[in-house]
Coordinates of C-alpha atoms and ligand atoms in Angstrom, one line a residue:
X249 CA 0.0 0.0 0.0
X250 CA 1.2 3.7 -0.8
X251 CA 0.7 6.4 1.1
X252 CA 0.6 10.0 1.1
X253 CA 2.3 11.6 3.6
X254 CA 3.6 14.4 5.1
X255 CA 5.7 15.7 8.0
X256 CA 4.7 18.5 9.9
X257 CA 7.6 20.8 11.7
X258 CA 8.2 24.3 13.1
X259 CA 8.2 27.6 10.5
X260 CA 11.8 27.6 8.8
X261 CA 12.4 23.5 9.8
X262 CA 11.1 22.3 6.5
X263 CA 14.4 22.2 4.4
X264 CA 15.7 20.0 7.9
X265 CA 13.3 18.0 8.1
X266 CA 12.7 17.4 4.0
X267 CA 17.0 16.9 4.1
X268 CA 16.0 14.2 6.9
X269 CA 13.4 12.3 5.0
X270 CA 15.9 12.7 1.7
X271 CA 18.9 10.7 3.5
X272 CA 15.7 7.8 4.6
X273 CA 15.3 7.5 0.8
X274 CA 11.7 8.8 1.0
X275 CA 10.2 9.5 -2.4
X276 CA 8.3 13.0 -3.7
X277 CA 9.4 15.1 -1.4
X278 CA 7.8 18.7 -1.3
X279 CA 8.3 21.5 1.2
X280 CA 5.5 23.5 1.9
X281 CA 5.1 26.2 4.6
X282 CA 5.1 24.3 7.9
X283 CA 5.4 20.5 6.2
X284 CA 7.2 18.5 4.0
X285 CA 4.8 15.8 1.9
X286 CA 6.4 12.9 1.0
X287 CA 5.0 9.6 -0.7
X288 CA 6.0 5.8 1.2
X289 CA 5.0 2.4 1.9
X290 CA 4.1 1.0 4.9
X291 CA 7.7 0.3 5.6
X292 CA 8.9 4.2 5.2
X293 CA 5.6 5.1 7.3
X294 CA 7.3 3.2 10.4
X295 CA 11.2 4.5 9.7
X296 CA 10.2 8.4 8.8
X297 CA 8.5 7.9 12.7
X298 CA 11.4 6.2 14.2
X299 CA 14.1 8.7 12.4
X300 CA 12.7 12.1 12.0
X301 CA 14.5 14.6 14.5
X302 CA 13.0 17.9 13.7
X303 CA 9.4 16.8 12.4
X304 CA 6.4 17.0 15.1
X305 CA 4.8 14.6 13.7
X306 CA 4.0 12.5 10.5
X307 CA 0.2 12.0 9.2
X308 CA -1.1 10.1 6.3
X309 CA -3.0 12.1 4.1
X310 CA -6.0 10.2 3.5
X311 CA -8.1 12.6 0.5
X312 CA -8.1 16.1 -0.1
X313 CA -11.3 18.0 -1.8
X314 CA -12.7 21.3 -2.3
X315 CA -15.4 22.2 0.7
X316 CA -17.4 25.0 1.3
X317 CA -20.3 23.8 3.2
X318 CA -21.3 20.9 5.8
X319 CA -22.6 18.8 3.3
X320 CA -19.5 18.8 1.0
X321 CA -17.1 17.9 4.5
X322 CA -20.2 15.5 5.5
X323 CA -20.0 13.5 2.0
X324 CA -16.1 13.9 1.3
X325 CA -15.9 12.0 4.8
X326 CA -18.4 9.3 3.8
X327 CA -17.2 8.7 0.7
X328 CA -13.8 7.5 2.4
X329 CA -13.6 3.4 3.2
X330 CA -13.1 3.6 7.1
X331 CA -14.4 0.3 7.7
X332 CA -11.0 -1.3 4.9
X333 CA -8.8 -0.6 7.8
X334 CA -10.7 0.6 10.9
X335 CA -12.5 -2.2 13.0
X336 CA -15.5 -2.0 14.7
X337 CA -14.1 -1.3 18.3
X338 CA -11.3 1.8 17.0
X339 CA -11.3 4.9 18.8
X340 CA -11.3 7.8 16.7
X341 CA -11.2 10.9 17.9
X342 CA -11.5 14.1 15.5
X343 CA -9.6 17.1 15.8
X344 CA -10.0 20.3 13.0
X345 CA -8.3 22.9 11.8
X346 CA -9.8 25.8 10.2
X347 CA -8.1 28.8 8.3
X348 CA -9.7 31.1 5.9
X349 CA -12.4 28.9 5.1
X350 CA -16.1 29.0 5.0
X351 CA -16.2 26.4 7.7
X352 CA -14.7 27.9 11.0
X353 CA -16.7 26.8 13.7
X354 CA -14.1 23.4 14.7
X355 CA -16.8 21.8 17.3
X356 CA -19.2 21.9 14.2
X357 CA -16.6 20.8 11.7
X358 CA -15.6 18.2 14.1
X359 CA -19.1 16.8 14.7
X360 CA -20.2 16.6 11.3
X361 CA -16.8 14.4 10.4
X362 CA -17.2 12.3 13.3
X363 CA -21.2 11.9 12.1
X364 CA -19.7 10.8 8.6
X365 CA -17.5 8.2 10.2
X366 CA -19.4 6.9 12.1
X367 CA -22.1 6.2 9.9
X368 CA -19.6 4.7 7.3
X369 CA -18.8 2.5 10.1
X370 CA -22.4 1.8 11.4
X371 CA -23.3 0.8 7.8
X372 CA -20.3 -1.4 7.8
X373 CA -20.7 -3.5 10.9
X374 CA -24.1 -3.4 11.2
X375 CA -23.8 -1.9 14.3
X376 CA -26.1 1.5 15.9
X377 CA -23.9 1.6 18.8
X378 CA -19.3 1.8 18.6
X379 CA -17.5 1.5 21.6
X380 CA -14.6 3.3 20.8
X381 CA -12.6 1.1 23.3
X382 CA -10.4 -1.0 21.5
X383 CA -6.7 -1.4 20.8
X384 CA -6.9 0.6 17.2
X385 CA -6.1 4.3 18.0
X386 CA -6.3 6.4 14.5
X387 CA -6.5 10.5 15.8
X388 CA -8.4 12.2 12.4
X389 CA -7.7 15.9 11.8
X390 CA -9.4 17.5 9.2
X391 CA -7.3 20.7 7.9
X392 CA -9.3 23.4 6.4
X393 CA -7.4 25.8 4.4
X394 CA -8.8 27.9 1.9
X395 CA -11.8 25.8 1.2
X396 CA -9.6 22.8 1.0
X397 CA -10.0 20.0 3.4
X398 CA -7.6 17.7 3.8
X399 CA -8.4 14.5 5.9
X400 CA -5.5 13.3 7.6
X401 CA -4.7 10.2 10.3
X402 CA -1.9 11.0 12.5
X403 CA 0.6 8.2 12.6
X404 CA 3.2 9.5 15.4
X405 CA 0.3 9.9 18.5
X406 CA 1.6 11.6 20.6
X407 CA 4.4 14.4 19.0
X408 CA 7.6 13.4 17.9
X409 CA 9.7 15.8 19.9
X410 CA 8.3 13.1 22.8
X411 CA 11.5 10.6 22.9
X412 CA 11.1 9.8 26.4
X413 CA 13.6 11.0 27.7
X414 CA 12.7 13.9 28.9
X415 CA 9.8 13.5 31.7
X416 CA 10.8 17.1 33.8
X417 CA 10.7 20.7 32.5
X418 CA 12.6 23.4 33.1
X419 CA 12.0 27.5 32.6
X420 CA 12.3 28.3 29.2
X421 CA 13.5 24.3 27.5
X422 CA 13.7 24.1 24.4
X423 CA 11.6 21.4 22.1
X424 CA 13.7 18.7 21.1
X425 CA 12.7 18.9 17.6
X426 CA 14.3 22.3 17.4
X427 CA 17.3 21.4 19.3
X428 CA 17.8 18.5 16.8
X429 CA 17.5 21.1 14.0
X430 CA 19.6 23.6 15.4
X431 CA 22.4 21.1 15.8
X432 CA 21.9 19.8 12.0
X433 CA 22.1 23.2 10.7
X434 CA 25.4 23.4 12.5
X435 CA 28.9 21.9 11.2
X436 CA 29.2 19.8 14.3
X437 CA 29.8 16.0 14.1
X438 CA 30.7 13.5 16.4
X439 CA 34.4 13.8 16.4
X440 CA 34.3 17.5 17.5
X441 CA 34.0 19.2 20.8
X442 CA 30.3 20.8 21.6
X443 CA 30.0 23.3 24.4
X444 CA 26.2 24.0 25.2
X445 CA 27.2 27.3 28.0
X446 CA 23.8 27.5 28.4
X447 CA 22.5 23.9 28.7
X448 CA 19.5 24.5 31.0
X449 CA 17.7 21.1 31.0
X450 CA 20.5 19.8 28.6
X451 CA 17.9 19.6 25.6
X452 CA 20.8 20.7 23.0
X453 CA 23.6 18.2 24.6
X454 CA 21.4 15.4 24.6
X455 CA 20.1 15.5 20.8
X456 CA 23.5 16.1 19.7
X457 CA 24.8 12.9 21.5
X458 CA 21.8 10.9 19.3
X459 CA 22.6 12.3 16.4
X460 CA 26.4 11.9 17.1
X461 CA 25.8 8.2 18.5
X462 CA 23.0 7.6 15.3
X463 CA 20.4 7.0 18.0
X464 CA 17.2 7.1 16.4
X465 CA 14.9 9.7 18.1
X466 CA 11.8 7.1 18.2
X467 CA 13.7 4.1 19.7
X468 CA 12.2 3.4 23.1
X469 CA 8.8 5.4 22.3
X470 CA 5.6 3.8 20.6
X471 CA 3.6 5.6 17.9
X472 CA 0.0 5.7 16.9
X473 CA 0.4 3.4 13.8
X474 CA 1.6 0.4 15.6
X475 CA -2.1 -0.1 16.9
X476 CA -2.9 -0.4 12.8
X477 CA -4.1 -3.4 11.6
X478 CA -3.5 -2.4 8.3
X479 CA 0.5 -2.0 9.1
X480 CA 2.3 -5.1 9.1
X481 CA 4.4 -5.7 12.1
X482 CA 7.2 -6.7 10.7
X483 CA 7.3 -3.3 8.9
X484 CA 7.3 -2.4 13.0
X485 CA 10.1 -4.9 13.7
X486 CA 12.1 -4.4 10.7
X487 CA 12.5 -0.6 11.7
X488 CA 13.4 -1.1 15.5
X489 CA 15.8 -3.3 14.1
X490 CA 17.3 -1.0 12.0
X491 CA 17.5 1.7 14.8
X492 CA 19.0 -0.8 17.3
X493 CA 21.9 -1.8 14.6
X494 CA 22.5 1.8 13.4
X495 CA 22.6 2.7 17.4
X496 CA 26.4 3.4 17.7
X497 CA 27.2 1.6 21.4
X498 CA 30.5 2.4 21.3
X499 CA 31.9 5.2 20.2
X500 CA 32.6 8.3 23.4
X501 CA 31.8 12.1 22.4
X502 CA 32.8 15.2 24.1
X503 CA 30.1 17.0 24.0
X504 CA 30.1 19.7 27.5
X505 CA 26.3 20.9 29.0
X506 CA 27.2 24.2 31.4
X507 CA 25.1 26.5 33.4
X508 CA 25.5 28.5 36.1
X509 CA 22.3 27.1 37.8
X510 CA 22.8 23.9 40.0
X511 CA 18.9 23.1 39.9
X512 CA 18.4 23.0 36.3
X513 CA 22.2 20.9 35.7
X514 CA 20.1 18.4 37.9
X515 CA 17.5 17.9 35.4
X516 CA 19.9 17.5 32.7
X517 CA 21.9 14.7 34.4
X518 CA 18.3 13.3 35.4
X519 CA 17.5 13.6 31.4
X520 CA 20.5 12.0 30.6
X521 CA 20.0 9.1 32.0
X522 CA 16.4 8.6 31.4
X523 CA 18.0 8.9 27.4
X524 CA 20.6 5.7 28.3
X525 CA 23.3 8.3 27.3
X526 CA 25.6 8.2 30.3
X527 CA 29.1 7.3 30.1
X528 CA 29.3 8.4 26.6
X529 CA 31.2 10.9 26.7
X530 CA 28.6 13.3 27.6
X531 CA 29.3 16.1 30.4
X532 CA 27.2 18.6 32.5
X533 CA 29.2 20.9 35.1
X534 CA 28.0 24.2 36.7
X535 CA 30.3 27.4 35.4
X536 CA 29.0 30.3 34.8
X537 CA 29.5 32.0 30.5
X538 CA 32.2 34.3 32.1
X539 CA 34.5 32.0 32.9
X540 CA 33.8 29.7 30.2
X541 CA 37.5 29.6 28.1
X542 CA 39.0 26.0 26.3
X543 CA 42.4 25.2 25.0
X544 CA 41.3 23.1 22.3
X545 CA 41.2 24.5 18.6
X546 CA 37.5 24.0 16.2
X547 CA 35.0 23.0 19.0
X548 CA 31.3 24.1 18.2
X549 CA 29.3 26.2 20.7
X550 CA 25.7 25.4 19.9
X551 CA 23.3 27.3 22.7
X552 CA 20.2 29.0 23.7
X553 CA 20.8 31.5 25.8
X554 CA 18.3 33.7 27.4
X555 CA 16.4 36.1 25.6
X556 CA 15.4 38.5 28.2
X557 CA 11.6 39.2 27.9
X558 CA 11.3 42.0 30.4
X559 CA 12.9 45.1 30.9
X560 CA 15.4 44.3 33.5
X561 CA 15.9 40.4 32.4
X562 CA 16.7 42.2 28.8
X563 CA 19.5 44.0 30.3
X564 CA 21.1 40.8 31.7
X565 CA 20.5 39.1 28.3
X566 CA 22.6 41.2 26.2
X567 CA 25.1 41.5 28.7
X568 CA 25.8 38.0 28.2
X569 CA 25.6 38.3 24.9
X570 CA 28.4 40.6 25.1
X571 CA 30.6 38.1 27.1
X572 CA 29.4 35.4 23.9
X573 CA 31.3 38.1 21.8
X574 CA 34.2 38.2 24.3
X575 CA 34.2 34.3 24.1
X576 CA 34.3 34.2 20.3
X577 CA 36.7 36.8 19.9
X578 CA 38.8 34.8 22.4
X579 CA 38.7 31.7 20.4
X580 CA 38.2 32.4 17.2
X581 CA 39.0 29.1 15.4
X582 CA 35.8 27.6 17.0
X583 CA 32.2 27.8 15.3
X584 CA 29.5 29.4 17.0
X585 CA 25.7 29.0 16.8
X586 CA 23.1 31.1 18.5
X587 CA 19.3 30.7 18.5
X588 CA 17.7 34.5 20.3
X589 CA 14.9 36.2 19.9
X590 CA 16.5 39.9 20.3
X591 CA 16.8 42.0 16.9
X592 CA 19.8 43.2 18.4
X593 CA 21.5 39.9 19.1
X594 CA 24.4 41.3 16.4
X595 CA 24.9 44.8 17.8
X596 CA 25.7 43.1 21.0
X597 CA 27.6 39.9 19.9
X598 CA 29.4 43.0 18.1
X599 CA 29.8 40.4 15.1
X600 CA 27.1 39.9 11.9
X601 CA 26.7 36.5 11.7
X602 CA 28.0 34.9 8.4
X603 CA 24.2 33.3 8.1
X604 CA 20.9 33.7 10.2
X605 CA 17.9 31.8 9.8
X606 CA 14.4 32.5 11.2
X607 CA 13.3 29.5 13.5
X608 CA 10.0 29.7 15.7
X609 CA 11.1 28.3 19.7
X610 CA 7.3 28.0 20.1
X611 CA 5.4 31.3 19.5
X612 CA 8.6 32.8 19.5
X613 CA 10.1 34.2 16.4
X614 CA 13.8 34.1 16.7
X615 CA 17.2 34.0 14.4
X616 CA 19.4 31.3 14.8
X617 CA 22.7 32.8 14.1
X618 CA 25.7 31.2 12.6
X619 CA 29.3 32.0 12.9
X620 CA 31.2 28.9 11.5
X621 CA 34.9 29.3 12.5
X622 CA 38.0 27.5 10.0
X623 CA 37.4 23.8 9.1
X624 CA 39.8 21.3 11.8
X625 CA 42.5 20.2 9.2
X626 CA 41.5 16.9 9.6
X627 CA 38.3 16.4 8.6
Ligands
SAM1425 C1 16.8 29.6 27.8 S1 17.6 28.7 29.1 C2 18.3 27.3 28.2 C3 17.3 26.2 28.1 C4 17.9 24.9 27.5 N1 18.2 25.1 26.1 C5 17.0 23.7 27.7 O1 16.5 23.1 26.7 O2 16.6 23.5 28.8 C6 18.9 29.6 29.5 C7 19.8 29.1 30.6 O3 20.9 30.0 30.8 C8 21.3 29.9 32.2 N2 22.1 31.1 32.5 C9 21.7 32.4 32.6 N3 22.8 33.2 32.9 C10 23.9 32.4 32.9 C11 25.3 32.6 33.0 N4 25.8 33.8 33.2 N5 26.1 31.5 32.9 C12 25.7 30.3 32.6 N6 24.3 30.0 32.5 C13 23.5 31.0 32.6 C14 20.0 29.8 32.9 O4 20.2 29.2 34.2 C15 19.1 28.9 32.0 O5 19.2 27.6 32.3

C-alpha cells in the first residue's frame, strides 16, 4: 500500500526535516510552509516515525477535496472506506483545523466528520452503537485551508519531539525537535567538541549525542500506527531493528552541558540518563558564561541563551551576549551557533553572523545565528 504523507515541523524547519526524510530514501518530497509531503510504503511510514528529529509529527493524508459547506465535508468524509482498515471497536477521535475557510466553527466541523465516520462505520458492521474502546487508536484531523479539506490520520500519536527521555521541565526548554535542528544546521559532528554554556535542561547536549551516536529519536517510544491493523508488524520490527543496529554503542563524544544554575544541571543529568546516554562521553558541570575559556582548537558552541523578555531580564540578556562576543573573539577558530529572539543579538555579539535563519522556539520568532569558525585540518 502507498501512502501519502507528510511531515509537519516548526516555521523555517522544513528544508531539515525534508533533508532528513531525503537521507531515509523517501520519495516525492515537497516543502511547503510548515510541512514536508512525501509519498512511502508501509515500511517508510514506520522508519520516517522512528528517524525524524525535527518533524512533530508524521500524518497520512487520506483525501483532499474542495469544501465549502457541511454537506461537501459531510459526503467527502463518507465517501472515504473507514471500515478497509478501521475495525469495529477503534477509537477515533476528531480534531480540526480551520483557516480562511467557510467552515470555522471546529466543534461543528468536528461533529459533522465524526457523524460521517461513524455512519460509514455503522453501515459497515451493522452496528447502531461503537465502543470506541479497542486497541486501534487512529486521531483524524481535518485541515481546512482555503476551502480545502484535507483529511489526515496522524501516525506519530503523541508528538515526535516526545523521545522519552525527557519527563521534567525546566523555565524556558527548548523542544527537542528544534534542538535537533539547530544542531543539524550546525557543522558539528561527532568527532568535535560541543559546548552548550547555556544547557539549562541539557535539551541541546542530549540531541547532539543521538545524532552523534546515530540513535534514532523514536527508539524506546511507541507511535499511533503500531495499533494499525493495516501495518504489518514486521514493517514495525524491521524498523526497531534497523535503529537498534545503526545505534552506535561504542563510540565516546565530548560534548560539554554548562550552566550556572545547580537546579536545572540536575535535570539534565536526570535527562540524561532517562536517554541511556551516560558514560558516553557526555558532560554537564556548573560554570558560569564568564569563565567559560578551552584550550582546544574547532570546537562548536551550539546554545540557547536567554532572551530576556522584560525590561530588567533584557538587560542581563545582552550582557551575556556581550561576554558570547568576548568568548568568540577569544577563540576564534571555533564555530558558534546562537538561536535569540533579540533583533539586536548582532549589535551586542558585536559580530554579523555569516548566516541567520528564522526558527520559531514555540510562538517565538527568533534567528538562529551562525558564525562557522575554519574547518579542523583533519576532517
Ligand atoms: C533559555 S535557558 C536554556 C534552556 C535549554 N536550552 C533547555 O533546553 O533546557 C537559558 C539558561 O541559561 C542559564 N544562564 C543564565 N545566565 C547564565 C550565566 N551567566 N552563565 C551560565 N548560564 C546562565 C539559565 O540558568 C538557563 O538555564
Amino acid at each position: 500500500m502507498k501512502f501519502n504523507l507528510t511531515a509537519t515541523c516548526s516555521l523555517g524547519l522544513e528544508a531539515v526535516a525534508a533533508r532528513e526524510l531525503k537521507r531515509l530514501g523517501m520519495q516525492d518530497i515537497r516543502s511547503e510552509n510548515g510541512r514536508v509531503n512525501f509519498t512511502g510504503n508501509a515500511s517508510d511510514l514506520c522508519r520516517a516515525n522512528m528517524w525524524l528529529r525535527s518533524a512533530d509529527r508524521v500524518w497520512w493524508r487520506i483525501k483532499t477535496f474542495s469544501c465549502r459547506s457541511f454537506e461537501d465535508l459531510f459526503l467527502g468524509l463518507k465517501s472515504i472506506p473507514w471500515a478497509q482498515f478501521l475495525p469495529v471497536d477503534s477509537r477515533f477521535p476528531v480534531d480540526a483545523h480551520s483557516y480562511n475557510s467557510a467552515l470555522t466553527s471546529l466543534p461543528a466541523i468536528q461533529r459533522t466528520a465524526k457523524k460521517a465516520v461513524v455512519e460509514v462505520m455503522q453501515n459497515y458492521y451493522r452496528r447502531t452503537v461503537l465502543s470506541e474502546e479497542g486497541q486501534t487508536h487512529f486521531p483524524i484531523k481535518i485541515f481546512l485551508v482555503k476551502d480545502v479539506c484535507e483529511v489526515m490520520a496522524d501516525t506519530s500519536g503523541s508528538g515526535l519531539h516526545r523521545r522519552g527521555y525527557r519527563t521534567l521541565n525546566a523555565a524556558a526548554p527548548l523542544r527537542e525537535t528544534l534542538a535537533a535542528a539547530l544542531v543539524q544546521l550546525s557543522y558539528w559532528n561527532k568527532d568535535r567538541i560541543l559546548v552548550d554554556p547555556f544547557c539549562g535542561s541539557g535539551t541541546i547536549a542530549i540531541e547532539a549525542a543521538m545524532i552523534g551516536l546515530n540513535m534514532a529519536p523514536g527508539l524506546t517510544r511507541k507511535f499511533a500506527a503500531e495499533t494499525w491493523p493495516f501495518i504489518e508488524r514486521e514493517a514495525w520490527q524491521e524498523a526497531l531493528q534497523e535503529a537498534e543496529e545503526g545505534f552506535d554503542r561504542r563510540s565516546r563524544l565530548q560534548i560539554y552541558g554548562f550552566d550556572k544554575d545547580p537546579q536545572v544541571l540536575k535535570l539534565a543529568r536526570f535527562h540524561l540518563r532517562q536517554s541511556n546516554l551516560e558514560n558516553r562521553g557526555i558532560e554537564f558541570a556548573q560554570k558560569d558564561a564568564v569563565d567559560f575559556q578551552s584550550r582546544s582548537q574547532y570546537g562548536v558552541v551550539i546554545t540557547n541563551p536567554p532572551y530576556g523578555q522584560r525590561l530588567l531580564e533584557m538587560e542581563e540578556a545582552e550582557g551575556l551576549y556581550e561576554i558570547l562576543g568576548r568568548i568568540y573573539e577569544g577563540m576564534p577558530t571555533w564555530s558558534y551557533y546562537i538561536i535569540s529572539s533579540h533583533p539586536e543579538f548582532e549589535d551586542f555579539f558585536a559580530h554579523k553572523a555569516y548566516r541567520k535563519r528564522k526558527v520559531y522556539n514555540g510562538m517565538i520568532a527568533c534567528n538562529y545565528f551562525q558564525y562557522p569558525g575554519p574547518k579542523p585540518p583533519n576532517i
